[in-house]
Short mmCIF file of C-alpha atoms and ligand atoms in Angstrom, two decimals:
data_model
loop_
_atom_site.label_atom_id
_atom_site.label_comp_id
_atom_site.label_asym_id
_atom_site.label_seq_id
_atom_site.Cartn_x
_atom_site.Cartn_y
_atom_site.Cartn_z
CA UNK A 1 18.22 -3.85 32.55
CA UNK A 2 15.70 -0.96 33.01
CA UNK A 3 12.40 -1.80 31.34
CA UNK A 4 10.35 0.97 29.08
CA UNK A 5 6.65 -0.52 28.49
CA UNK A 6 5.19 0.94 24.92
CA UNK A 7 1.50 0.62 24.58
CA UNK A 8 0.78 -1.05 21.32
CA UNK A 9 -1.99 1.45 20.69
CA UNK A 10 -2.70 4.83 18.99
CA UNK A 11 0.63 6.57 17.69
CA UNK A 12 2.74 3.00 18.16
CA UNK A 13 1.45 2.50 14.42
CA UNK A 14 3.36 5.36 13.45
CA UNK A 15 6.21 5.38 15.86
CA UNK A 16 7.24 2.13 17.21
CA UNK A 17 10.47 1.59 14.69
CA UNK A 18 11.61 5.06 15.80
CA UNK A 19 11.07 4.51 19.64
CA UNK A 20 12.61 1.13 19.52
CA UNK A 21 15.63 2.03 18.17
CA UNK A 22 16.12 4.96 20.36
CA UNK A 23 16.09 3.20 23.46
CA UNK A 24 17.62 0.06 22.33
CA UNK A 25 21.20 2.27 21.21
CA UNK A 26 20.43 3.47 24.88
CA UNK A 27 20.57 -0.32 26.24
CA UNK A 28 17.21 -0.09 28.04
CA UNK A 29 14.55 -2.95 27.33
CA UNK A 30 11.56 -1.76 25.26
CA UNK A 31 8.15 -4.13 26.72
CA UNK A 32 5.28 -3.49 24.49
CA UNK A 33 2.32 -4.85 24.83
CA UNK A 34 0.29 -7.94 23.48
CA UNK A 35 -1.84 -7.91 20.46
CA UNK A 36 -5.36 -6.28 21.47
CA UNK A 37 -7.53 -9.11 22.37
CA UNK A 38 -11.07 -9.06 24.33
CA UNK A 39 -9.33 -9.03 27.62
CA UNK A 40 -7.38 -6.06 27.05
CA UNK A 41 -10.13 -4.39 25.37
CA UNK A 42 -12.52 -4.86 28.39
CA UNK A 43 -10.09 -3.48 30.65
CA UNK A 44 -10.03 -0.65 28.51
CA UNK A 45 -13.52 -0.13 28.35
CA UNK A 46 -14.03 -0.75 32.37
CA UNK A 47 -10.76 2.11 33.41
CA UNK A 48 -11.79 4.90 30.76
CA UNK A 49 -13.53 7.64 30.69
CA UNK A 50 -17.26 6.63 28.93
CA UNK A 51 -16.64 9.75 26.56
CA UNK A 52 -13.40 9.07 25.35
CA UNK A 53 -13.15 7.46 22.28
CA UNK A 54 -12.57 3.84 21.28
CA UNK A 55 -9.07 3.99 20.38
CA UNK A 56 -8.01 5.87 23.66
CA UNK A 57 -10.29 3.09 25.49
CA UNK A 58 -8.46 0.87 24.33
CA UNK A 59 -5.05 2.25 25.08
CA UNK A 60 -5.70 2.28 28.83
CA UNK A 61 -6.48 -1.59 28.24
CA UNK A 62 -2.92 -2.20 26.90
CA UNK A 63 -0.94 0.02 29.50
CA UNK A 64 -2.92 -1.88 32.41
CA UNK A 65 -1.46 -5.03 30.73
CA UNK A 66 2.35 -3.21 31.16
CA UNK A 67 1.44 -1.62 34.26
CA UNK A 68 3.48 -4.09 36.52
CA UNK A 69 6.09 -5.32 34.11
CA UNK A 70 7.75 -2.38 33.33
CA UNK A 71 9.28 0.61 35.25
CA UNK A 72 8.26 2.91 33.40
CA UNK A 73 5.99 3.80 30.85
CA UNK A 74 6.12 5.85 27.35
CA UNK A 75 3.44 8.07 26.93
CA UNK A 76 4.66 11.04 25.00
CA UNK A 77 2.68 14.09 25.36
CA UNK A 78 2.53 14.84 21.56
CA UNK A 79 1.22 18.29 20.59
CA UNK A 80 2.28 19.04 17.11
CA UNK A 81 4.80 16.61 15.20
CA UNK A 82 4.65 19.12 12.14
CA UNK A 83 4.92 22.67 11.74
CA UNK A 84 1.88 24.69 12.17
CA UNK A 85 -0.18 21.70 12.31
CA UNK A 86 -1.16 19.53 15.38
CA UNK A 87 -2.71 15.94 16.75
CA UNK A 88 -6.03 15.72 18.30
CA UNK A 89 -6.44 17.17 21.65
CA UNK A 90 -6.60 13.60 23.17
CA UNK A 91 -2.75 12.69 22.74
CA UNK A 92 -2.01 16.16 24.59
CA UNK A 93 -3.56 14.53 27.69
CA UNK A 94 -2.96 11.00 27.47
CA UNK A 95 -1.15 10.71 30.90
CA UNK A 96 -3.38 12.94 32.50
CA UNK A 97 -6.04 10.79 32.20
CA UNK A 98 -4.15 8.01 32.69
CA UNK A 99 -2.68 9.14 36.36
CA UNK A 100 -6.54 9.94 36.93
CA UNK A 101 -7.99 6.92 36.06
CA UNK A 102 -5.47 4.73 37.49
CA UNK A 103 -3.42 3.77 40.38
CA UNK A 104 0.21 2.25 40.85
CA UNK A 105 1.36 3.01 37.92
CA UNK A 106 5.09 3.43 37.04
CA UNK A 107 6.16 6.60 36.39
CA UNK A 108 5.21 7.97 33.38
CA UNK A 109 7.79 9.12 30.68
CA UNK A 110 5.39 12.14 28.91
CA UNK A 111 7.33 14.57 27.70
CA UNK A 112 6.12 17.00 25.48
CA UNK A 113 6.68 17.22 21.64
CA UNK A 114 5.71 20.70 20.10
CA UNK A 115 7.27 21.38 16.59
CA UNK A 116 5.07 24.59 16.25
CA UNK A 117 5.84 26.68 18.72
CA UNK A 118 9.11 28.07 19.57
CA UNK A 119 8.61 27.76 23.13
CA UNK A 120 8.05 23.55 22.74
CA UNK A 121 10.92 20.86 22.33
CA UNK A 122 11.46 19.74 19.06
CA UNK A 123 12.50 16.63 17.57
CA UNK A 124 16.11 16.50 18.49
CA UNK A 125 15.48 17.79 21.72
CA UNK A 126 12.60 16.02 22.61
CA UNK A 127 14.79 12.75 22.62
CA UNK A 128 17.81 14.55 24.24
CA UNK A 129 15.10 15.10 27.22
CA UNK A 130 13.99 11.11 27.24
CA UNK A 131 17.47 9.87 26.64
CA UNK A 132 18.35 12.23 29.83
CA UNK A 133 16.30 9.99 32.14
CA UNK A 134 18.54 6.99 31.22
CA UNK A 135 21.95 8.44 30.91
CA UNK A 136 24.24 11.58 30.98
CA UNK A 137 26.03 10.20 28.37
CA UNK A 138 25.47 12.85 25.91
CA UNK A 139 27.24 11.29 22.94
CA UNK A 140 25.37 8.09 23.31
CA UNK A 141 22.26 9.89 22.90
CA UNK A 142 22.92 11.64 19.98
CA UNK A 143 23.95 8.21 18.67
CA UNK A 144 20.90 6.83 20.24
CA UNK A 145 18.81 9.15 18.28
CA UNK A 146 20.77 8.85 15.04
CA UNK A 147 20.04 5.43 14.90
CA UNK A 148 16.23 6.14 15.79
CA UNK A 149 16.07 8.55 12.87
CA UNK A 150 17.65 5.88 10.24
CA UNK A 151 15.27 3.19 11.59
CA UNK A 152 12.23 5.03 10.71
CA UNK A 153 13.73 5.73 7.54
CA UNK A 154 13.61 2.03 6.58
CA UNK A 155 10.36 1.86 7.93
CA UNK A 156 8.90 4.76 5.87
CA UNK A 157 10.68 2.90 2.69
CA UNK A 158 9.06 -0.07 3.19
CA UNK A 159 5.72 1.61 3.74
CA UNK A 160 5.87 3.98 0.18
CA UNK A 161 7.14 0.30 -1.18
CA UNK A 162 3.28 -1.00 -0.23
CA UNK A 163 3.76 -2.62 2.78
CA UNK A 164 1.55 -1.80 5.86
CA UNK A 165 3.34 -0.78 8.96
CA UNK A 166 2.74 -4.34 10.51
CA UNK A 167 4.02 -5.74 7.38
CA UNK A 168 7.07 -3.32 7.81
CA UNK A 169 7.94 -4.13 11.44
CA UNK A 170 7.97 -7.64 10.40
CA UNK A 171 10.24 -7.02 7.90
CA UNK A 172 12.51 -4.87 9.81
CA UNK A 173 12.22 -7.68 12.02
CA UNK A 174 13.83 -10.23 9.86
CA UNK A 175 10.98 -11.76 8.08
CA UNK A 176 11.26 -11.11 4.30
CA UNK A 177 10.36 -8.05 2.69
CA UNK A 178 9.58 -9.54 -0.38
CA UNK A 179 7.43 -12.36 1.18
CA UNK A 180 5.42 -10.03 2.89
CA UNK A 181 5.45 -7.59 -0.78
CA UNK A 182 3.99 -10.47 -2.11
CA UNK A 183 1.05 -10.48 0.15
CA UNK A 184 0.69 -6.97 -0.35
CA UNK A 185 -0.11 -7.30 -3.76
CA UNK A 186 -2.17 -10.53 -4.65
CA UNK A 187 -5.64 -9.41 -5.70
CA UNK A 188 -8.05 -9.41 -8.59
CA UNK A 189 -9.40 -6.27 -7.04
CA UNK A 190 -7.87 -3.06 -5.61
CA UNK A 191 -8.92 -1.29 -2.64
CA UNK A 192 -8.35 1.54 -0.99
CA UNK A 193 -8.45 1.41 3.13
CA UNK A 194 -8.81 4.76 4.48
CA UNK A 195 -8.51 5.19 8.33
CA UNK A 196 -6.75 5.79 11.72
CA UNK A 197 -3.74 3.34 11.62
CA UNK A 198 -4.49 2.12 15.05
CA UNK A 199 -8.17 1.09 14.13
CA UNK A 200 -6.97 -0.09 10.48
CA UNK A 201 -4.09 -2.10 11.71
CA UNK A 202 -5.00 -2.98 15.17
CA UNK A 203 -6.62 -7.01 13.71
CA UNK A 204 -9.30 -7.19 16.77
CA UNK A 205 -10.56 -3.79 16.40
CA UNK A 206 -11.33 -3.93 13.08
CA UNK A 207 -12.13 -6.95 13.32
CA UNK A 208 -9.54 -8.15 10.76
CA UNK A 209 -10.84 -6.02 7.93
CA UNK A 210 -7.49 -5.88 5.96
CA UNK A 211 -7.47 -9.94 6.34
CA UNK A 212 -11.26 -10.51 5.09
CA UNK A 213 -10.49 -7.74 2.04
CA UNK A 214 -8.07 -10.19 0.99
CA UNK A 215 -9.91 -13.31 1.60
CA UNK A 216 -12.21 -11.51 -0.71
CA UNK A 217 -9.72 -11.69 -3.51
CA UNK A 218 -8.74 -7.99 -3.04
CA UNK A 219 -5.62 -6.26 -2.37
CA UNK A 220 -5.24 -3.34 -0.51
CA UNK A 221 -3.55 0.01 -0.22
CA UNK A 222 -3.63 2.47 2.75
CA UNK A 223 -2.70 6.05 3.49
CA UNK A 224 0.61 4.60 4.87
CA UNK A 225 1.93 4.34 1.27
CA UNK A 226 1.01 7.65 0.32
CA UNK A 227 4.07 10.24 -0.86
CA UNK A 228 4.10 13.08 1.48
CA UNK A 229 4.55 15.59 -1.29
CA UNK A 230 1.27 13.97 -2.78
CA UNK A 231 -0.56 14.62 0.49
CA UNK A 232 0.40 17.90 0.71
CA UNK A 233 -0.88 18.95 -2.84
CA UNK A 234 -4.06 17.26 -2.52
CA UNK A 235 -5.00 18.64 0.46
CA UNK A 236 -4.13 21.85 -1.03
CA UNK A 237 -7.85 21.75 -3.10
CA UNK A 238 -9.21 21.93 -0.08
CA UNK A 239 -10.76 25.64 0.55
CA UNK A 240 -9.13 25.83 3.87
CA UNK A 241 -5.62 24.30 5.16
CA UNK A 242 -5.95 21.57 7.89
CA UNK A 243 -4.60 21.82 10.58
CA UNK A 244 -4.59 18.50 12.02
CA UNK A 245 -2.11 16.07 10.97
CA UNK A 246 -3.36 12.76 11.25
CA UNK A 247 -6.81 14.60 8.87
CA UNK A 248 -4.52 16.16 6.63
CA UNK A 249 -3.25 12.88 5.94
CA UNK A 250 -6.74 11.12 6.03
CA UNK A 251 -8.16 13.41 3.40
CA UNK A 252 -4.65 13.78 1.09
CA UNK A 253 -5.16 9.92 0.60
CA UNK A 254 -8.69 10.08 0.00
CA UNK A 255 -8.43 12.35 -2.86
CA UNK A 256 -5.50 10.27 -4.21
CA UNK A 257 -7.35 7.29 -3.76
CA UNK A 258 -10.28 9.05 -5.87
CA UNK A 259 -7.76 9.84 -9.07
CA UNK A 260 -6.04 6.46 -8.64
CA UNK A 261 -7.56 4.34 -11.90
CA UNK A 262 -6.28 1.30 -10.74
CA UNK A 263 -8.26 1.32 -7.57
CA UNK A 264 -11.59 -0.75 -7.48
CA UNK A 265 -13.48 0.98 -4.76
CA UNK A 266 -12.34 2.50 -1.23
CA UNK A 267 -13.95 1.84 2.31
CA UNK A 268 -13.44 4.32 5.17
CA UNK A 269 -13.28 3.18 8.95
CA UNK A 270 -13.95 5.45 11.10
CA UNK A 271 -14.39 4.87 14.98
CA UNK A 272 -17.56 6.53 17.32
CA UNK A 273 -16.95 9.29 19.12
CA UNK A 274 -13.69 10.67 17.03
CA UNK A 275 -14.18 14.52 17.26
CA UNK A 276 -11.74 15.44 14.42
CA UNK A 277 -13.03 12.44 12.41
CA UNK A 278 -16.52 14.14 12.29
CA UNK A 279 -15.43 16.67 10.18
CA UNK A 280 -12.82 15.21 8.03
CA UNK A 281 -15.15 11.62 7.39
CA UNK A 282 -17.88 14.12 6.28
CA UNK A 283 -15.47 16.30 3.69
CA UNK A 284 -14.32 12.46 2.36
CA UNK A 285 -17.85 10.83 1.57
CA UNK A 286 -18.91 14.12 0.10
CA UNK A 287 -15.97 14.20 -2.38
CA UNK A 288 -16.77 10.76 -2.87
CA UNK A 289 -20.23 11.21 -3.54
CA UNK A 290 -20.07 14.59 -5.64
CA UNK A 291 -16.51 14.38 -7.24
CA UNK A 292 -15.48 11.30 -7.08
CA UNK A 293 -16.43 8.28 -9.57
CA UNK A 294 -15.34 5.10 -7.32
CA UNK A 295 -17.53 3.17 -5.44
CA UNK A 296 -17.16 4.12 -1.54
CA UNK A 297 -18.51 3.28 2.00
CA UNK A 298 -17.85 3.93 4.95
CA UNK A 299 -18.09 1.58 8.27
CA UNK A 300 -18.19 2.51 11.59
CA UNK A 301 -16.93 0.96 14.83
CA UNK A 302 -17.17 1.20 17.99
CA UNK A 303 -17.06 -1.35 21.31
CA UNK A 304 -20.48 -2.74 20.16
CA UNK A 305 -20.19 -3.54 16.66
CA UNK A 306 -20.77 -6.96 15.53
CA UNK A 307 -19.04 -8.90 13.33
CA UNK A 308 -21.95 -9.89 10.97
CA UNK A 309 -22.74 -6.98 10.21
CA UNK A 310 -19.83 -5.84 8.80
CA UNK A 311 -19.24 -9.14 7.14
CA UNK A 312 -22.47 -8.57 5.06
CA UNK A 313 -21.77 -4.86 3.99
CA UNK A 314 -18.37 -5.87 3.28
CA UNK A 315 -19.30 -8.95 1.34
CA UNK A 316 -21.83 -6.51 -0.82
CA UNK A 317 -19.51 -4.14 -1.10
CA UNK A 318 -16.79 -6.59 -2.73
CA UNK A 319 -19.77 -7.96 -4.65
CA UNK A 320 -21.32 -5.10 -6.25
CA UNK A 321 -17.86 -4.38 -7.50
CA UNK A 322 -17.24 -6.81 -8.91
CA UNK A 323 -20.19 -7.02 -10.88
CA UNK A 324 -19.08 -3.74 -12.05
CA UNK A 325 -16.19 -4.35 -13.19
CA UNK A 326 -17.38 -7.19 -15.05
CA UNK A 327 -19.71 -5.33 -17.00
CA UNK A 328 -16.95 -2.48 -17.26
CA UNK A 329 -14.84 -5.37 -18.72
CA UNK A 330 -18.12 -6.45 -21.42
CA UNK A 331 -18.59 -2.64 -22.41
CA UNK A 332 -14.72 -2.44 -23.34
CA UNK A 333 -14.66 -5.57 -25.29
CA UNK A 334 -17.95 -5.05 -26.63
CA UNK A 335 -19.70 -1.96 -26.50
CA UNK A 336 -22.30 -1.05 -24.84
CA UNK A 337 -25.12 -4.11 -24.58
CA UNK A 338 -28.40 -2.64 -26.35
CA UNK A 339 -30.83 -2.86 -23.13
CA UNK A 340 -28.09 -1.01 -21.57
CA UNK A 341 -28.98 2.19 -19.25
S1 SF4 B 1 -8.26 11.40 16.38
FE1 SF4 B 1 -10.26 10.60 17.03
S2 SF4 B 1 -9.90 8.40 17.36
FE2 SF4 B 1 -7.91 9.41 17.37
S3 SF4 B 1 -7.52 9.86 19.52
FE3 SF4 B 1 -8.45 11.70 18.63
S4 SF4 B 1 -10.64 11.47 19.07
FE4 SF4 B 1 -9.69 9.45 19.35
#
């Protein structure tokens, strides 16, 4: 059986239901790669580029840890997934860098996706190309991408249901929905996680912040539950339109998150050296400072960031709200206490 290595990096937070389903109809093996883990990271950090950003460091740690296990590799060259909009520069040239950086690799399946421009393949015939390298069998790829399309339907249900996309592979896995609902929603407190899915999700390199948010007796929500019709509109307040998908749907969650009265607080992670994130972090903390009336921070990460540190803003963070919801809780009940500011 042919084998197709996925790196569980970047865009695999938003696509892997949809790939895996694809090439499964198509009878070809999908390999994808362990959880990140110091090892993997390292090898990312050692094989990369010293300007490229964390996340894309750390992809070129998980595809050296397919490199000989698979015969070939899925690196999509994605341009623009949505009309008139794109994805940062650095997905464009994934397996350039990668074939630069690296030797004996398997071949490389990059083919382009470019919604926007008339000249690019779109969805349909973006997998027509892929299936192409596995079969002539035209009818089995339509079927092939039929049932990609319906698997990343359930997946996008279960994420608008509250899961995270982890949560949601799991599920789609086999392992109860509603046990891992449940999880979703235990919490005294609410918070909102705002962030790249493959720093948010990705346990080592953010240092398991959804994990220690719930240890702290919070639940959370992320983007990933977010209506697209919702993100859309907010974004819309925006003087200008965004162009950049994976912003546009950073800063139409922020500005849900800010309405949403049954959020606690909301904490941002961002990772070092992000170019689109530069812009797009800055709009979010000054709507949170100026417009918005929930407590915020944002954290920062990058290949030398230390777990205590975080710990201890996190812990304050938790802290100070819920101190203030206590005394939001005493003012209800109560009124306002006489020595109060
Ligand atoms: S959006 Fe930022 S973090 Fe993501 S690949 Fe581009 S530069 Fe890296």
């Amino acid at each position: 059986m042919i084998k197709v290595g996925i790196p569980r990096a970047l865009l695999f937070y938003y696509y892997y239901p949809l790939w895996r389903a694809f090439f499964t109809e198509l009878d070809v093996q999908v390999v994808v790669s362990p959880e990140t883990n110091k090892r993997i990271l390292d090898a990312g950090l050692r094989s990369a580029l010293g300007e490229a950003c964390l996340p894309v460091k750390l992809f070129f740690g998980h595809v050296l840890v397919l490199s000989d296990k698979v015969d070939y590799l899925f690196v999509p060259r994605l341009i623009s997934v949505e009309q008139k909009e794109y994805i940062c520069p650095k997905f464009m040239g994934l397996s350039d860098m990668l074939r630069a950086r690296l030797a004996n690799l398997p071949p490389i399946i990059d083919t382009p996706l470019d919604v926007s421009e008339r000249r690019g393949l779109d969805w349909p015939h973006f997998f027509e190309k892929v299936g192409s390298i596995f079969t002539s069998d035209r009818h089995l790829i339509k079927r092939a991408y039929g049932s990609a399309l319906e698997a990343d339907k359930n997946f996008r249900r279960l994420l608008k249901s509250g899961l995270l996309p982890p949560e949601a592979m799991d599920a789609g896995n086999g392992i109860s929905e509603a046990a891992a609902t449940s999880i979703a929603s235990q919490g005294f407190l609410k918070i909102g996680l705002l962030g790249h899915p493959y720093n948010l999700y990705d346990s080592y390199i953010s240092m398991n912040l959804i994990g220690k948010v719930r240890q702290m007796g919070a639940s959370v929500i992320t983007a990933a539950s977010v209506p697209d019709d919702l993100i859309e509109s907010q974004t819309k307040r925006l003087p200008k339109r965004l162009f950049w998908t994976l912003g546009k749907q950073m800063i139409g969650s922020a500005l849900t998150f800010f309405e949403n009265e049954q959020l606690d607080g909301v904490i941002y992670l961002t990772s070092f050296g992000c170019g689109p994130e530069s812009l797009v972090g800055e709009l979010v903390e000054r709507w949170a400072k100026h417009r918005a009336n929930l407590p915020f921070m944002m954290l920062t990460i990058d290949e030398h960031t230390g777990e205590a540190g975080m710990v201890t803003r996190l812990e304050a963070f938790i802290e100070m709200i819920k101190r203030r919801k206590k005394h939001e809780n005493y003012v209800s009940a109560y009124g306002k206490p006489v020595h109060c500011c």
